[in-house]
JSON list of C-alpha atoms in Angstrom, two decimals:
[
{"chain": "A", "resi": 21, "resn": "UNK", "atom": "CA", "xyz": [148.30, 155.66, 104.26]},
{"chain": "A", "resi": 22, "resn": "UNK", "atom": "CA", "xyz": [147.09, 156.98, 100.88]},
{"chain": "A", "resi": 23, "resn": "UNK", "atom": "CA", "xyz": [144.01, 158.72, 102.97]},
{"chain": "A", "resi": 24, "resn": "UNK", "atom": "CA", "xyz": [147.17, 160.42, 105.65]},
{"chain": "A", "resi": 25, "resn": "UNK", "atom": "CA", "xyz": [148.62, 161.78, 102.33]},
{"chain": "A", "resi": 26, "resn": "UNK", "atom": "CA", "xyz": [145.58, 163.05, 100.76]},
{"chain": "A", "resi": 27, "resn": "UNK", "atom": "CA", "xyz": [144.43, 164.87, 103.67]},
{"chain": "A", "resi": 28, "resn": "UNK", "atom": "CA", "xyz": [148.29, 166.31, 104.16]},
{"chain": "A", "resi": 29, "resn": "UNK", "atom": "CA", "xyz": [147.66, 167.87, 99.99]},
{"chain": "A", "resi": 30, "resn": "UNK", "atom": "CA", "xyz": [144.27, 168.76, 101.01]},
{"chain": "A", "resi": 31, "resn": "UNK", "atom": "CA", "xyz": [145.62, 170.87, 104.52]},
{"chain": "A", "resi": 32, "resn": "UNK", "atom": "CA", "xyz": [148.88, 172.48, 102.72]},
{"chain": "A", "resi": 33, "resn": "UNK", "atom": "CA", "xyz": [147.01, 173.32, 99.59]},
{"chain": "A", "resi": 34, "resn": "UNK", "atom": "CA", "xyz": [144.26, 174.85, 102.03]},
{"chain": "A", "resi": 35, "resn": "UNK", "atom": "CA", "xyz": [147.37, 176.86, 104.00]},
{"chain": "A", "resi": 36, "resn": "UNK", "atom": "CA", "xyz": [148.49, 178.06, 101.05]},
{"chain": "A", "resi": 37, "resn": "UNK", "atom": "CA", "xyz": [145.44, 179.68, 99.71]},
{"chain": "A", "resi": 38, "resn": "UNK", "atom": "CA", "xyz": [144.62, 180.97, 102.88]},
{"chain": "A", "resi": 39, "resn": "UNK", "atom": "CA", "xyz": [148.10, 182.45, 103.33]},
{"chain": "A", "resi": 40, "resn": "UNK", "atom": "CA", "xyz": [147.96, 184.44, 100.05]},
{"chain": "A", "resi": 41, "resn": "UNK", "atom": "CA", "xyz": [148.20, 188.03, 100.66]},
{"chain": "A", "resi": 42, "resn": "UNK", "atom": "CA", "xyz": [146.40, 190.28, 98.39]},
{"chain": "A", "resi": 43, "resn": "UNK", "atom": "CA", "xyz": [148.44, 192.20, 95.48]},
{"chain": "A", "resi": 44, "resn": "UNK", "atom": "CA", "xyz": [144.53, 193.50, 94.10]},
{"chain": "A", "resi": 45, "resn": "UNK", "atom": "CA", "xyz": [141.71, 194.87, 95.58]},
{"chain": "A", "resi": 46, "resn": "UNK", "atom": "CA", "xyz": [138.39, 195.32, 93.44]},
{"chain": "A", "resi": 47, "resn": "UNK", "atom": "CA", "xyz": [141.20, 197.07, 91.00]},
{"chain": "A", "resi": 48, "resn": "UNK", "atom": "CA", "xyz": [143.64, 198.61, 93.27]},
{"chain": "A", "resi": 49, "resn": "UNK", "atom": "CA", "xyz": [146.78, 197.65, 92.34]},
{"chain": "A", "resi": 50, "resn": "UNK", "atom": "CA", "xyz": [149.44, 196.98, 95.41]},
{"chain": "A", "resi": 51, "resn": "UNK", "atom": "CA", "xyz": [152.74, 197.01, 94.17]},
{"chain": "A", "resi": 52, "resn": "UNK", "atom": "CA", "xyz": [155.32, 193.92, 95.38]},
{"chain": "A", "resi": 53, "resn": "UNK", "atom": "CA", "xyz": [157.27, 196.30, 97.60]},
{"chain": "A", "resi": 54, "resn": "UNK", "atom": "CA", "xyz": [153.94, 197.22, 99.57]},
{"chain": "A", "resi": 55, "resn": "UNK", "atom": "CA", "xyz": [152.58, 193.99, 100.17]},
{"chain": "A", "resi": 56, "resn": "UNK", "atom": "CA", "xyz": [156.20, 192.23, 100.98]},
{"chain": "A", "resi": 57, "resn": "UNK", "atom": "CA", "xyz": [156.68, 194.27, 104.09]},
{"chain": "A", "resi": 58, "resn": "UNK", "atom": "CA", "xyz": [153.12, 193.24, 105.14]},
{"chain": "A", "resi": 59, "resn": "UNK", "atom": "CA", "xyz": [151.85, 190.57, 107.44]},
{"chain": "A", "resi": 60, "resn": "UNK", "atom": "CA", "xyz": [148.53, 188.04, 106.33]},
{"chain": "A", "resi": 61, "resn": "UNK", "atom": "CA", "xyz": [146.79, 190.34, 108.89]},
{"chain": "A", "resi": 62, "resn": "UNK", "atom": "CA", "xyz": [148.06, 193.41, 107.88]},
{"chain": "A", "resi": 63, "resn": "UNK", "atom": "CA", "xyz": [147.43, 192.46, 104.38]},
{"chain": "A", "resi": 64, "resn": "UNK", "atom": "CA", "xyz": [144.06, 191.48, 104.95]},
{"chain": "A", "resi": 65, "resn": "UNK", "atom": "CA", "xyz": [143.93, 194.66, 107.03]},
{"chain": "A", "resi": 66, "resn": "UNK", "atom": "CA", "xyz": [144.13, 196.77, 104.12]},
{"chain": "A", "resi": 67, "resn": "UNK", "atom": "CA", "xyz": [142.36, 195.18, 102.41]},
{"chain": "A", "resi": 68, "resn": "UNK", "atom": "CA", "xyz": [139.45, 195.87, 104.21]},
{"chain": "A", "resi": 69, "resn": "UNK", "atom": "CA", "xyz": [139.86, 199.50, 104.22]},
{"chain": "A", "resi": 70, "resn": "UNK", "atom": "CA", "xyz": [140.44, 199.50, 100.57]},
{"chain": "A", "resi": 71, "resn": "UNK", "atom": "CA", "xyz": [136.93, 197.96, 99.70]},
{"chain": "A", "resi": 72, "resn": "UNK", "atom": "CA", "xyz": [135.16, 200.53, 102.68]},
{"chain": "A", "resi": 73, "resn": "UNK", "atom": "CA", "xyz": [137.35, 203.59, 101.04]},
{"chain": "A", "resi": 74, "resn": "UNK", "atom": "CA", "xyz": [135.65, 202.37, 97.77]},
{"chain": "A", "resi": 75, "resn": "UNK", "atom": "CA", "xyz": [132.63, 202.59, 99.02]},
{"chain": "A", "resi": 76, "resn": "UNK", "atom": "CA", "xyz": [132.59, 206.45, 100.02]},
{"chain": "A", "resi": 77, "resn": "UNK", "atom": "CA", "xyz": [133.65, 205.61, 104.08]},
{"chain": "A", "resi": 78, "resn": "UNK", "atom": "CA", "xyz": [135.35, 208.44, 105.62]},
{"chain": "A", "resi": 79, "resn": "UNK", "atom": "CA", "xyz": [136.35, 206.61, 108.88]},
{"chain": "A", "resi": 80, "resn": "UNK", "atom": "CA", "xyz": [137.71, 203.85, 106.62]},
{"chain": "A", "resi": 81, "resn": "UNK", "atom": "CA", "xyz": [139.68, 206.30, 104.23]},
{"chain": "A", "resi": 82, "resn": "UNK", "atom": "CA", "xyz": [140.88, 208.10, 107.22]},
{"chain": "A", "resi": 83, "resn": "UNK", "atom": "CA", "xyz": [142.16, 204.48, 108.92]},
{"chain": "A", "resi": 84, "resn": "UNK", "atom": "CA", "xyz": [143.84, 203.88, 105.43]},
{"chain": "A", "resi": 85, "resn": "UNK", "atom": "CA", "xyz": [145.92, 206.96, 105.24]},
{"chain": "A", "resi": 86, "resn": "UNK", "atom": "CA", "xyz": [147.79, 206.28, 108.79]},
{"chain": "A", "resi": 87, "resn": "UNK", "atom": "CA", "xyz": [147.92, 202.53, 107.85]},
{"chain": "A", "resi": 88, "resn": "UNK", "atom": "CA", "xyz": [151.73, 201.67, 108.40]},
{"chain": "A", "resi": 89, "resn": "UNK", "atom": "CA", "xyz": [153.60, 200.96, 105.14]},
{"chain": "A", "resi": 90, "resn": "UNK", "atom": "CA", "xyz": [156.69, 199.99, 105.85]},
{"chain": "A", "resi": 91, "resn": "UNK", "atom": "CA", "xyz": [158.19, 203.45, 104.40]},
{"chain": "A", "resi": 92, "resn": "UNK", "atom": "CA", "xyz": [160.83, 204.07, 101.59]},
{"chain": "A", "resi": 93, "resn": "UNK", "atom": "CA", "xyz": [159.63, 202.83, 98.16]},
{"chain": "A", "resi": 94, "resn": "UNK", "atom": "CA", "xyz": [156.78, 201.35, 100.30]},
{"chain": "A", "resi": 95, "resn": "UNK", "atom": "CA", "xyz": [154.90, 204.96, 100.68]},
{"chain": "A", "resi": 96, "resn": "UNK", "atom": "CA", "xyz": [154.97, 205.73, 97.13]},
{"chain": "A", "resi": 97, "resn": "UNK", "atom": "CA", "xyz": [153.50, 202.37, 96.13]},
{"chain": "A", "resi": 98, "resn": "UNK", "atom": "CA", "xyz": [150.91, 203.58, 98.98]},
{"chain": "A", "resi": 99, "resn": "UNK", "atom": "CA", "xyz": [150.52, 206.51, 97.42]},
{"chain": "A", "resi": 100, "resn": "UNK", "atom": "CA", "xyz": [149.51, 205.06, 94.06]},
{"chain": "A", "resi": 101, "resn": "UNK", "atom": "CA", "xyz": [146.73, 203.36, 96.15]},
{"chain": "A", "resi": 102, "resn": "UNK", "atom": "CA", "xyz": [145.61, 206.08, 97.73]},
{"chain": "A", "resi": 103, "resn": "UNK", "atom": "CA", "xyz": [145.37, 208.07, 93.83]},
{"chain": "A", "resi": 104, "resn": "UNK", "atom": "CA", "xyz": [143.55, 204.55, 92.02]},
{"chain": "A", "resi": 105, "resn": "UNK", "atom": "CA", "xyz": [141.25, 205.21, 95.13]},
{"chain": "A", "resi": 106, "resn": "UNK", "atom": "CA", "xyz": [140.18, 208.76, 94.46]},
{"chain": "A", "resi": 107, "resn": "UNK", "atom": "CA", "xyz": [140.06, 208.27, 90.40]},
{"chain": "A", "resi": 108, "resn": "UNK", "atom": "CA", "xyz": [137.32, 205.28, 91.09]},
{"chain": "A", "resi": 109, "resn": "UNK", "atom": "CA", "xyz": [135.80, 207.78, 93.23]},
{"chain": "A", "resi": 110, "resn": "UNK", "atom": "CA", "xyz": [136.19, 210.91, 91.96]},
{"chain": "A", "resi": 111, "resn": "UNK", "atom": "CA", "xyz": [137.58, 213.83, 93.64]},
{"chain": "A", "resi": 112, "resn": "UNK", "atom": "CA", "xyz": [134.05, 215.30, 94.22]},
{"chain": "A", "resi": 113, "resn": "UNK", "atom": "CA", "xyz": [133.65, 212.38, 96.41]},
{"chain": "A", "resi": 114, "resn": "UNK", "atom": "CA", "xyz": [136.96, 212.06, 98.10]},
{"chain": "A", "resi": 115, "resn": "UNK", "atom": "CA", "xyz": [136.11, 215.73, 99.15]},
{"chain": "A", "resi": 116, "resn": "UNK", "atom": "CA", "xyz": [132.92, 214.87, 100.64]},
{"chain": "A", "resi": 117, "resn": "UNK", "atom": "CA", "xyz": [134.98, 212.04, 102.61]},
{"chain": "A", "resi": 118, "resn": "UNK", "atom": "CA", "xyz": [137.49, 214.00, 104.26]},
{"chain": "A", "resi": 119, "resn": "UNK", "atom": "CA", "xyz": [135.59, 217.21, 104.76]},
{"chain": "A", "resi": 120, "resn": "UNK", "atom": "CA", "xyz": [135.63, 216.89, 108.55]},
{"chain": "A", "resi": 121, "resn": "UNK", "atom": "CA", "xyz": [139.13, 215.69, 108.51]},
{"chain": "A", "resi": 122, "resn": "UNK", "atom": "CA", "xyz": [141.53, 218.56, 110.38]},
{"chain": "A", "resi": 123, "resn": "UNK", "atom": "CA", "xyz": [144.70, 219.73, 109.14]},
{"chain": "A", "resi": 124, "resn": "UNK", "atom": "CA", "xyz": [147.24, 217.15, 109.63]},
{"chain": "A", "resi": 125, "resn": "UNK", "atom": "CA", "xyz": [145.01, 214.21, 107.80]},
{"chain": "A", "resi": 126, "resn": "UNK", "atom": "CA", "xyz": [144.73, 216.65, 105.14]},
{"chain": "A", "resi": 127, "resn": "UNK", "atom": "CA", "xyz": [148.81, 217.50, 104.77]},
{"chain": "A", "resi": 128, "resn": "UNK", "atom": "CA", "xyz": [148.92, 213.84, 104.63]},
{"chain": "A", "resi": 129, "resn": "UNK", "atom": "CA", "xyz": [146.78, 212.80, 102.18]},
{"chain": "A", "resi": 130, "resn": "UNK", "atom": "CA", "xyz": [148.19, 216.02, 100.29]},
{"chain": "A", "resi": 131, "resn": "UNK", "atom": "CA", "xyz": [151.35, 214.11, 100.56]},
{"chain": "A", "resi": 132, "resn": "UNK", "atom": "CA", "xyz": [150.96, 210.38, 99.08]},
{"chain": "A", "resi": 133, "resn": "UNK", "atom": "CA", "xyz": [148.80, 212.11, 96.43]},
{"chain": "A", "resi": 134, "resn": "UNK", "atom": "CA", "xyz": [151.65, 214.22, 95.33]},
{"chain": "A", "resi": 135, "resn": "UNK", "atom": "CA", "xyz": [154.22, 210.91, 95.40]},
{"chain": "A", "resi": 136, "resn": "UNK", "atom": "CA", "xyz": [150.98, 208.53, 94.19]},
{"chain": "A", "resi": 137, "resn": "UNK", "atom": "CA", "xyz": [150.53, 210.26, 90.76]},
{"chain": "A", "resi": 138, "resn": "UNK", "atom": "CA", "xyz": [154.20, 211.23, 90.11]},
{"chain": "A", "resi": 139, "resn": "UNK", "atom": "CA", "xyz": [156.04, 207.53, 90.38]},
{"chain": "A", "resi": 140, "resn": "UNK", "atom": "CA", "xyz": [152.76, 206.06, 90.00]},
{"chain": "A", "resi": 141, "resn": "UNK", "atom": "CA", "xyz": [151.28, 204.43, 86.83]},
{"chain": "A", "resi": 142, "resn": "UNK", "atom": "CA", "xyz": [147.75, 205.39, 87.31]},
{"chain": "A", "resi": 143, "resn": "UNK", "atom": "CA", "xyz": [147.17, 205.01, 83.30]},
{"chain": "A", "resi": 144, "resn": "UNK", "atom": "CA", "xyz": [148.51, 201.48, 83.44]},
{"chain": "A", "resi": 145, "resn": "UNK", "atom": "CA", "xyz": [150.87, 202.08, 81.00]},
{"chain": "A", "resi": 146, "resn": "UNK", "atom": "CA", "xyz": [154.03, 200.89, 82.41]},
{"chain": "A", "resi": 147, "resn": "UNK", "atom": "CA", "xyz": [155.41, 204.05, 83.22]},
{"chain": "A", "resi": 148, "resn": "UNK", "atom": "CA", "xyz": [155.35, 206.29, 85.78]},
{"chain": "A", "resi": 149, "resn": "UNK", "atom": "CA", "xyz": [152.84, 209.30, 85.17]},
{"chain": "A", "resi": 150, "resn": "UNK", "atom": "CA", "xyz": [155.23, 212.33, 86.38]},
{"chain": "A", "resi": 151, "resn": "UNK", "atom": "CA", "xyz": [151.61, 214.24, 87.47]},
{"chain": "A", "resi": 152, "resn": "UNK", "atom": "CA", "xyz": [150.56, 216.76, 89.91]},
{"chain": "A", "resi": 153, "resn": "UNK", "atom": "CA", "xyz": [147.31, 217.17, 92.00]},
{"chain": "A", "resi": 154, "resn": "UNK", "atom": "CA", "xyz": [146.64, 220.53, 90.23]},
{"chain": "A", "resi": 155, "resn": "UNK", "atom": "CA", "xyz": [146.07, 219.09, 87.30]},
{"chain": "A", "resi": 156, "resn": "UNK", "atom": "CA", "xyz": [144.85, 215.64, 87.73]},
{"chain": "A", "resi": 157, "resn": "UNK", "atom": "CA", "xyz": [142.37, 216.69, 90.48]},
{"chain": "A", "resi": 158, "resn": "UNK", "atom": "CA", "xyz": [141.46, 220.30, 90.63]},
{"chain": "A", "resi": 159, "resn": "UNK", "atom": "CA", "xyz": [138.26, 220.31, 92.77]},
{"chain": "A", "resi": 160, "resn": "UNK", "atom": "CA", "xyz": [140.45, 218.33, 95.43]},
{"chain": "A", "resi": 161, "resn": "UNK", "atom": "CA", "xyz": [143.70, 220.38, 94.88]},
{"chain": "A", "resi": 162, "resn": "UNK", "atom": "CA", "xyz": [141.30, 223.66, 95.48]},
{"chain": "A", "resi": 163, "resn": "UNK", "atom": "CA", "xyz": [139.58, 221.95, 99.03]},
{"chain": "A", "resi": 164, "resn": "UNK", "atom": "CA", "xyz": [143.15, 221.02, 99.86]},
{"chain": "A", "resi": 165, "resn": "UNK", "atom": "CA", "xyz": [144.85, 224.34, 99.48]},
{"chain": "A", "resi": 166, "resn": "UNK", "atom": "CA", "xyz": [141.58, 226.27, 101.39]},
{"chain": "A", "resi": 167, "resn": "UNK", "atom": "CA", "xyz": [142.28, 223.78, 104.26]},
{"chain": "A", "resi": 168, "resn": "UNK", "atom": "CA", "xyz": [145.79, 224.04, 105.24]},
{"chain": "A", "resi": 169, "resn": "UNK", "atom": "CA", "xyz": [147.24, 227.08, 103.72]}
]
């Protein structure tokens, strides 16, 4: 009996911390209202595109900007991920990711930049930041405007 109820605590505590969805990724903040409207797989998902966008892959970064988000408040909170992505990388980088990208990947990224640093907090300092592209990232904001306008 007490072995029946010690392997029941061992299985539920094991479902539990394999259930956990993932709220940070090497840094990357995911606000509540991202994550809740995301499945384990989904989570995990993102995840995994986070960590490859990290580490300078265009496919990956190009996956993570049509990942489905659920939409509303959902899409900024994905925006702030997609602006803690390019200030660990740097916008020199980010340009040399999406060079080859065509127009419409660029008017979207152009887009949950714009919402990521205005209602995000990308200074952690519990407010939103109220910023623009211009000014936060030039280089990019320059590529950006030669691309689509």
């Amino acid at each position: 009996m007490n072995k029946e109820i010690l392997n029941s605590i061992l299985f539920l505590s094991f479902s539990i911390l394999i259930g956990c969805k993932s709220d940070n990724v090497e840094g990357i903040i995911l606000e509540n209202t991202l994550v809740v409207h995301q499945s384990f797989s989904e989570n995990r998902r993102m995840e995994s595109l986070i960590k490859s966008s990290l580490d300078k892959e265009s496919n990956a970064f190009n996956q993570l900007i049509h990942f489905p988000n659920g939409g509303g408040e959902s899409s900024y909170n994905f925006g702030f991920v997609i602006t803690q992505i390019i200030y660990k990388n740097n916008d020199d980088e980010i340009i040399k990711m999406i060079r080859n990208y065509d127009k419409k990947d660029i008017k979207l990224l152009e887009s949950y930049i714009a919402v990521g640093l205005e209602y995000g907090d990308n200074n952690y300092d519990g407010n939103m930041d109220e910023s623009n592209i211009k000014d936060e990232f030039p280089r990019l904001f320059n590529f950006i405007n030669n691309r689509i306008y």
